[in-house]
Amino acid sequence: MERILSSPKKTRLHGDVLRILFLHMDPILPLPRLKMLSVLYHVLGAIPSYQGSVGPALNELCLGLQSEEVAPALSGVYVKDLHVRLACLNAAKCIPAISSRSVPQDVEIATSIWIALHDPEKSVAEVAEDLWDRYDCEFGTDYSGLFRAVSHVNYNVRVVASDALVAVLDEYPDTLQESLATLFSLYIRDSGVGDDMIDSGWFGRQVIAMALHAAADVLRTKDLPVVMTFLISRALADTNVDVRGRMINVGIMIIDKHGKDNVSLLFPIFENYLNKKASDEEKYDLVREGVVIFTGALAKHLSKDDPKVHAVVEKLLEVINSPSEAV
């Protein structure tokens, strides 16, 4: 039955198998409820037209789940299809522990609902808000689930997870430095994925750039040199054009948000790199281009008679021939 329902193509057998599954939801002849939930999430994603019959079945299944089964029941939150995420969250409201507001504090449960709470689809976020009220616990400072979601196979999950991470960092600013270190580690890990011909870790690095871009608002003064040093030492030399472009935009966003009050802090970092000799000419050119752009962005905050303005314009003119929109 699972093989038929897991087929990406709808066949005449699908309806028969679903009817058999619904019969087995009877407590006299039970199948593992979590297994059935997983299969039904897949069916709903593959065949949206079954929503009318699968939705009530999910609700029925969730009525029989115990509190320790809440976390795996929320796996539908990580699906790319909107109607599956919505059906999962609506069904979760039927779980006795959730409906009675007696869910124990659990990092997996908190992570899944928190991610759904930041879903760009308003309908999903509204149901998630109701679930979060019923969960009635603080998120806490364990972000392990969010960091796993940042590397999720589905693009929509990676994007939402980066926004959800920034939202929780805003609530717990003391965890920002450690979280930045984790993001840098994930970037380094994904830099070593693949071989010389195929860079299979680029999408992981892409979402690190998204997370850093979203985090620009919550950075403190002491975080600025740390992030800028990471960008200059690693990210601006990324082998993937999209990732490198996003990392340049991270730096520009940070400078736009914090540059005015931190000119004297940031200028020496950029000048130090531009004044040093290149050990790897190709890598140096890529990074230098990004650093010149940062310097130009920061120069907007200088006074008109500052002698640095003329030097910055000269450096920008030197790289203006590069095929870069940011330049």
Short mmCIF file of C-alpha atoms in Angstrom, two decimals:
data_model
loop_
_atom_site.label_atom_id
_atom_site.label_comp_id
_atom_site.label_asym_id
_atom_site.label_seq_id
_atom_site.Cartn_x
_atom_site.Cartn_y
_atom_site.Cartn_z
CA MET A 1 0.00 0.00 0.00
CA GLU A 2 2.83 2.36 0.87
CA ARG A 3 4.54 1.71 -2.48
CA ILE A 4 1.37 2.54 -4.40
CA LEU A 5 0.67 5.70 -2.41
CA SER A 6 4.33 6.80 -2.65
CA SER A 7 4.19 6.68 -6.44
CA PRO A 8 4.60 10.18 -7.93
CA LYS A 9 1.85 9.32 -10.45
CA LYS A 10 -1.81 8.93 -9.61
CA THR A 11 -3.21 5.52 -10.61
CA ARG A 12 -6.63 3.90 -10.26
CA LEU A 13 -5.22 1.93 -7.31
CA HIS A 14 -4.69 5.05 -5.20
CA GLY A 15 -8.37 5.44 -4.31
CA ASP A 16 -8.73 1.75 -3.40
CA VAL A 17 -5.64 1.82 -1.18
CA LEU A 18 -6.82 4.97 0.58
CA ARG A 19 -10.17 3.33 1.34
CA ILE A 20 -8.34 0.32 2.81
CA LEU A 21 -6.17 2.64 4.92
CA PHE A 22 -9.19 4.50 6.24
CA LEU A 23 -10.77 1.16 7.20
CA HIS A 24 -7.60 0.27 9.13
CA MET A 25 -7.89 3.47 11.14
CA ASP A 26 -10.53 1.58 13.11
CA PRO A 27 -9.01 0.81 16.57
CA ILE A 28 -9.92 -2.88 16.17
CA LEU A 29 -7.37 -3.26 13.35
CA PRO A 30 -4.83 -0.47 13.85
CA LEU A 31 -1.82 0.43 11.72
CA PRO A 32 0.99 2.60 13.18
CA ARG A 33 -0.56 6.07 13.27
CA LEU A 34 2.67 8.00 12.71
CA LYS A 35 3.47 5.81 9.72
CA MET A 36 0.03 6.50 8.28
CA LEU A 37 0.47 10.24 8.87
CA SER A 38 3.73 10.21 6.95
CA VAL A 39 2.18 8.31 4.02
CA LEU A 40 -0.85 10.61 3.93
CA TYR A 41 1.37 13.72 3.91
CA HIS A 42 3.06 12.26 0.84
CA VAL A 43 -0.26 11.40 -0.83
CA LEU A 44 -1.59 14.90 -0.21
CA GLY A 45 1.56 16.43 -1.67
CA ALA A 46 1.46 14.20 -4.76
CA ILE A 47 -2.33 14.37 -5.33
CA PRO A 48 -3.84 17.62 -3.98
CA SER A 49 -7.30 16.56 -5.21
CA TYR A 50 -7.44 14.05 -2.31
CA GLN A 51 -7.50 16.90 0.20
CA GLY A 52 -11.19 16.42 0.93
CA SER A 53 -10.68 12.84 2.12
CA VAL A 54 -7.12 13.01 3.47
CA GLY A 55 -7.71 16.09 5.67
CA PRO A 56 -10.38 14.47 7.87
CA ALA A 57 -8.30 11.27 8.02
CA LEU A 58 -5.32 13.24 9.37
CA ASN A 59 -7.57 14.81 12.01
CA GLU A 60 -8.86 11.38 13.00
CA LEU A 61 -5.36 9.96 13.28
CA CYS A 62 -4.17 12.85 15.43
CA LEU A 63 -7.01 12.28 17.92
CA GLY A 64 -5.25 9.06 18.94
CA LEU A 65 -1.71 10.41 19.32
CA GLN A 66 0.12 10.61 22.65
CA SER A 67 2.17 13.62 23.81
CA GLU A 68 5.46 11.91 22.86
CA GLU A 69 4.16 11.62 19.28
CA VAL A 70 3.51 15.35 18.79
CA ALA A 71 6.98 16.14 17.41
CA PRO A 72 6.99 13.51 14.61
CA ALA A 73 3.36 14.37 13.76
CA LEU A 74 4.53 17.90 12.89
CA SER A 75 6.86 16.62 10.15
CA GLY A 76 4.39 17.96 7.56
CA VAL A 77 5.60 21.48 8.43
CA TYR A 78 8.80 20.74 6.47
CA VAL A 79 7.02 19.87 3.22
CA LYS A 80 7.24 22.22 0.22
CA ASP A 81 3.49 22.06 -0.55
CA LEU A 82 1.39 24.76 1.14
CA HIS A 83 -1.74 22.59 1.45
CA VAL A 84 0.25 19.83 3.21
CA ARG A 85 1.73 22.25 5.74
CA LEU A 86 -1.72 23.67 6.41
CA ALA A 87 -3.35 20.23 6.75
CA CYS A 88 -0.58 19.11 9.12
CA LEU A 89 -1.04 22.10 11.44
CA ASN A 90 -4.83 21.88 11.44
CA ALA A 91 -4.64 18.16 12.22
CA ALA A 92 -2.16 18.84 15.04
CA LYS A 93 -4.82 20.87 16.83
CA CYS A 94 -6.71 17.59 17.25
CA ILE A 95 -3.90 15.95 19.24
CA PRO A 96 -5.26 15.69 22.82
CA ALA A 97 -2.08 17.06 24.41
CA ILE A 98 -2.31 20.17 22.21
CA SER A 99 -6.06 20.71 22.47
CA SER A 100 -5.82 20.43 26.27
CA ARG A 101 -2.72 22.69 26.41
CA SER A 102 -0.70 20.00 28.17
CA VAL A 103 2.20 19.58 25.70
CA PRO A 104 5.51 19.13 27.54
CA GLN A 105 8.32 21.54 26.68
CA ASP A 106 10.22 19.98 23.80
CA VAL A 107 12.79 21.52 21.44
CA GLU A 108 11.54 19.59 18.39
CA ILE A 109 7.93 20.66 18.94
CA ALA A 110 8.98 24.25 19.60
CA THR A 111 11.16 24.32 16.48
CA SER A 112 8.46 22.98 14.15
CA ILE A 113 5.78 25.39 15.38
CA TRP A 114 8.22 28.32 15.45
CA ILE A 115 9.21 27.66 11.83
CA ALA A 116 5.54 27.47 10.80
CA LEU A 117 4.95 30.70 12.72
CA HIS A 118 7.35 32.44 10.31
CA ASP A 119 5.95 30.86 7.16
CA PRO A 120 5.46 33.51 4.44
CA GLU A 121 1.98 32.11 3.76
CA LYS A 122 -0.38 33.97 6.08
CA SER A 123 -2.81 31.04 6.36
CA VAL A 124 -0.03 28.77 7.70
CA ALA A 125 1.33 31.38 10.09
CA GLU A 126 -2.14 32.02 11.56
CA VAL A 127 -2.75 28.35 12.40
CA ALA A 128 0.79 28.12 13.79
CA GLU A 129 0.10 31.11 16.03
CA ASP A 130 -2.88 29.26 17.51
CA LEU A 131 -0.68 26.18 18.08
CA TRP A 132 2.05 28.30 19.69
CA ASP A 133 -0.51 29.70 22.15
CA ARG A 134 -1.58 26.16 23.03
CA TYR A 135 2.05 25.01 23.37
CA ASP A 136 2.44 27.80 25.94
CA CYS A 137 6.20 27.43 26.51
CA GLU A 138 9.20 29.65 25.78
CA PHE A 139 11.32 28.74 22.77
CA GLY A 140 14.49 28.60 24.87
CA THR A 141 18.07 28.82 23.64
CA ASP A 142 18.48 25.41 22.00
CA TYR A 143 18.65 26.25 18.28
CA SER A 144 19.85 22.83 17.11
CA GLY A 145 16.57 22.17 15.28
CA LEU A 146 16.69 25.55 13.55
CA PHE A 147 20.26 24.96 12.39
CA ARG A 148 19.23 21.58 10.95
CA ALA A 149 16.33 23.27 9.16
CA VAL A 150 18.71 25.88 7.71
CA SER A 151 20.35 22.98 5.83
CA HIS A 152 17.05 21.29 4.87
CA VAL A 153 16.67 19.77 1.40
CA ASN A 154 13.59 21.94 0.65
CA TYR A 155 14.40 25.53 -0.30
CA ASN A 156 11.24 26.94 1.31
CA VAL A 157 12.24 25.40 4.66
CA ARG A 158 15.77 26.82 4.44
CA VAL A 159 14.43 30.33 3.80
CA VAL A 160 11.82 30.21 6.59
CA ALA A 161 14.32 28.66 9.01
CA SER A 162 16.76 31.55 8.48
CA ASP A 163 13.98 34.07 9.28
CA ALA A 164 12.86 32.02 12.28
CA LEU A 165 16.44 31.90 13.56
CA VAL A 166 16.85 35.67 13.34
CA ALA A 167 13.52 36.17 15.14
CA VAL A 168 14.63 34.05 18.09
CA LEU A 169 18.06 35.74 18.17
CA ASP A 170 16.21 39.03 18.52
CA GLU A 171 14.55 37.63 21.65
CA TYR A 172 17.78 36.15 23.05
CA PRO A 173 20.58 38.54 21.97
CA ASP A 174 23.09 36.94 24.37
CA THR A 175 23.11 33.86 22.13
CA LEU A 176 24.02 35.82 19.00
CA GLN A 177 27.80 35.34 19.14
CA GLU A 178 27.56 31.57 19.56
CA SER A 179 24.94 31.37 16.79
CA LEU A 180 27.16 33.33 14.39
CA ALA A 181 29.99 30.89 15.11
CA THR A 182 27.64 28.00 14.26
CA LEU A 183 26.60 29.63 10.98
CA PHE A 184 30.27 30.15 10.07
CA SER A 185 30.97 26.49 10.87
CA LEU A 186 28.08 25.36 8.66
CA TYR A 187 29.44 27.51 5.85
CA ILE A 188 32.89 25.94 6.19
CA ARG A 189 31.36 22.47 6.30
CA ASP A 190 29.37 23.11 3.10
CA SER A 191 32.44 24.56 1.40
CA GLY A 192 34.03 21.12 1.46
CA VAL A 193 31.05 19.24 -0.02
CA GLY A 194 31.47 17.85 -3.53
CA ASP A 195 34.47 17.38 -5.80
CA ASP A 196 36.40 19.59 -8.20
CA MET A 197 33.66 19.35 -10.83
CA ILE A 198 30.46 19.55 -8.75
CA ASP A 199 29.88 21.97 -5.86
CA SER A 200 26.99 20.23 -4.09
CA GLY A 201 27.20 22.37 -0.96
CA TRP A 202 26.45 25.72 -2.56
CA PHE A 203 22.77 25.77 -1.55
CA GLY A 204 23.77 25.37 2.10
CA ARG A 205 26.15 28.33 1.81
CA GLN A 206 23.43 30.27 0.00
CA VAL A 207 21.07 30.03 2.95
CA ILE A 208 23.86 31.01 5.37
CA ALA A 209 24.09 34.21 3.33
CA MET A 210 20.30 34.63 3.64
CA ALA A 211 20.48 34.15 7.42
CA LEU A 212 23.32 36.67 7.80
CA HIS A 213 21.44 39.15 5.61
CA ALA A 214 18.33 38.79 7.75
CA ALA A 215 20.44 39.09 10.93
CA ALA A 216 21.83 42.51 9.98
CA ASP A 217 19.19 44.24 12.11
CA VAL A 218 20.04 42.35 15.32
CA LEU A 219 23.84 42.64 15.13
CA ARG A 220 25.54 44.62 17.87
CA THR A 221 28.66 46.79 17.51
CA LYS A 222 30.91 44.04 18.86
CA ASP A 223 29.55 41.59 16.24
CA LEU A 224 30.45 43.78 13.24
CA PRO A 225 34.22 43.01 13.06
CA VAL A 226 33.47 39.30 13.50
CA VAL A 227 31.03 39.16 10.58
CA MET A 228 33.12 41.41 8.33
CA THR A 229 36.26 39.36 9.00
CA PHE A 230 34.34 36.19 8.06
CA LEU A 231 33.11 37.78 4.83
CA ILE A 232 36.60 38.95 3.85
CA SER A 233 38.48 35.81 4.91
CA ARG A 234 36.08 33.29 3.35
CA ALA A 235 32.74 34.29 1.88
CA LEU A 236 33.81 36.91 -0.67
CA ALA A 237 35.96 34.29 -2.37
CA ASP A 238 33.12 31.77 -2.69
CA THR A 239 33.36 29.75 -5.88
CA ASN A 240 29.62 30.07 -6.54
CA VAL A 241 28.62 33.36 -8.19
CA ASP A 242 25.18 33.45 -6.53
CA VAL A 243 26.58 32.83 -3.03
CA ARG A 244 29.36 35.38 -3.52
CA GLY A 245 26.85 37.99 -4.70
CA ARG A 246 24.63 37.34 -1.70
CA MET A 247 27.59 37.66 0.67
CA ILE A 248 28.47 41.04 -0.87
CA ASN A 249 24.86 42.09 -0.23
CA VAL A 250 25.23 40.94 3.39
CA GLY A 251 28.12 43.35 3.86
CA ILE A 252 26.28 46.20 2.14
CA MET A 253 23.20 45.62 4.32
CA ILE A 254 25.29 45.62 7.51
CA ILE A 255 27.04 48.84 6.46
CA ASP A 256 23.70 50.48 5.59
CA LYS A 257 22.31 49.55 9.02
CA HIS A 258 25.36 50.17 11.22
CA GLY A 259 27.97 52.03 9.15
CA LYS A 260 27.09 55.57 10.17
CA ASP A 261 27.97 54.96 13.83
CA ASN A 262 30.91 52.62 13.15
CA VAL A 263 33.02 54.24 10.42
CA SER A 264 36.16 54.28 12.59
CA LEU A 265 35.63 50.62 13.50
CA LEU A 266 35.09 49.27 9.97
CA PHE A 267 37.37 51.38 7.77
CA PRO A 268 40.63 49.97 9.21
CA ILE A 269 39.38 46.40 8.53
CA PHE A 270 38.81 47.19 4.85
CA GLU A 271 41.97 49.27 4.42
CA ASN A 272 44.09 46.56 6.03
CA TYR A 273 42.97 44.06 3.40
CA LEU A 274 43.36 46.44 0.44
CA ASN A 275 46.90 47.35 1.52
CA LYS A 276 48.21 43.80 1.84
CA LYS A 277 49.95 41.82 -0.88
CA ALA A 278 48.12 39.03 -2.70
CA SER A 279 49.22 35.44 -2.15
CA ASP A 280 46.53 34.00 -4.45
CA GLU A 281 45.89 36.46 -7.28
CA GLU A 282 42.53 35.03 -8.42
CA LYS A 283 41.11 34.81 -4.90
CA TYR A 284 42.51 38.24 -4.03
CA ASP A 285 40.77 39.86 -7.02
CA LEU A 286 37.39 38.42 -5.99
CA VAL A 287 37.74 39.49 -2.38
CA ARG A 288 39.24 42.87 -3.29
CA GLU A 289 36.24 43.62 -5.48
CA GLY A 290 33.90 42.96 -2.52
CA VAL A 291 36.01 44.95 -0.07
CA VAL A 292 36.13 47.94 -2.44
CA ILE A 293 32.33 47.81 -2.63
CA PHE A 294 32.14 47.74 1.18
CA THR A 295 34.51 50.69 1.36
CA GLY A 296 32.34 52.60 -1.10
CA ALA A 297 29.20 51.81 0.87
CA LEU A 298 30.89 52.97 4.07
CA ALA A 299 32.20 56.16 2.42
CA LYS A 300 28.58 57.37 2.13
CA HIS A 301 28.79 58.01 5.86
CA LEU A 302 31.93 60.19 5.63
CA SER A 303 31.86 63.96 5.58
CA LYS A 304 32.35 65.55 2.15
CA ASP A 305 35.76 66.99 3.01
CA ASP A 306 37.18 63.74 4.41
CA PRO A 307 40.34 62.83 2.44
CA LYS A 308 39.28 59.17 2.43
CA VAL A 309 36.46 59.97 -0.03
CA HIS A 310 38.88 60.69 -2.88
CA ALA A 311 40.85 57.47 -2.18
CA VAL A 312 37.65 55.40 -2.14
CA VAL A 313 36.48 56.83 -5.48
CA GLU A 314 39.85 55.95 -7.02
CA LYS A 315 39.56 52.36 -5.79
CA LEU A 316 36.01 52.08 -7.15
CA LEU A 317 37.18 53.33 -10.54
CA GLU A 318 39.89 50.66 -10.56
CA VAL A 319 37.31 47.84 -10.33
CA ILE A 320 34.54 49.45 -12.36
CA ASN A 321 35.32 47.27 -15.40
CA SER A 322 34.38 44.09 -13.56
CA PRO A 323 31.01 42.62 -14.65
CA SER A 324 29.40 43.19 -11.25
CA GLU A 325 26.06 44.89 -10.56
CA ALA A 326 27.19 45.70 -7.01
CA VAL A 327 30.29 47.54 -8.31
#
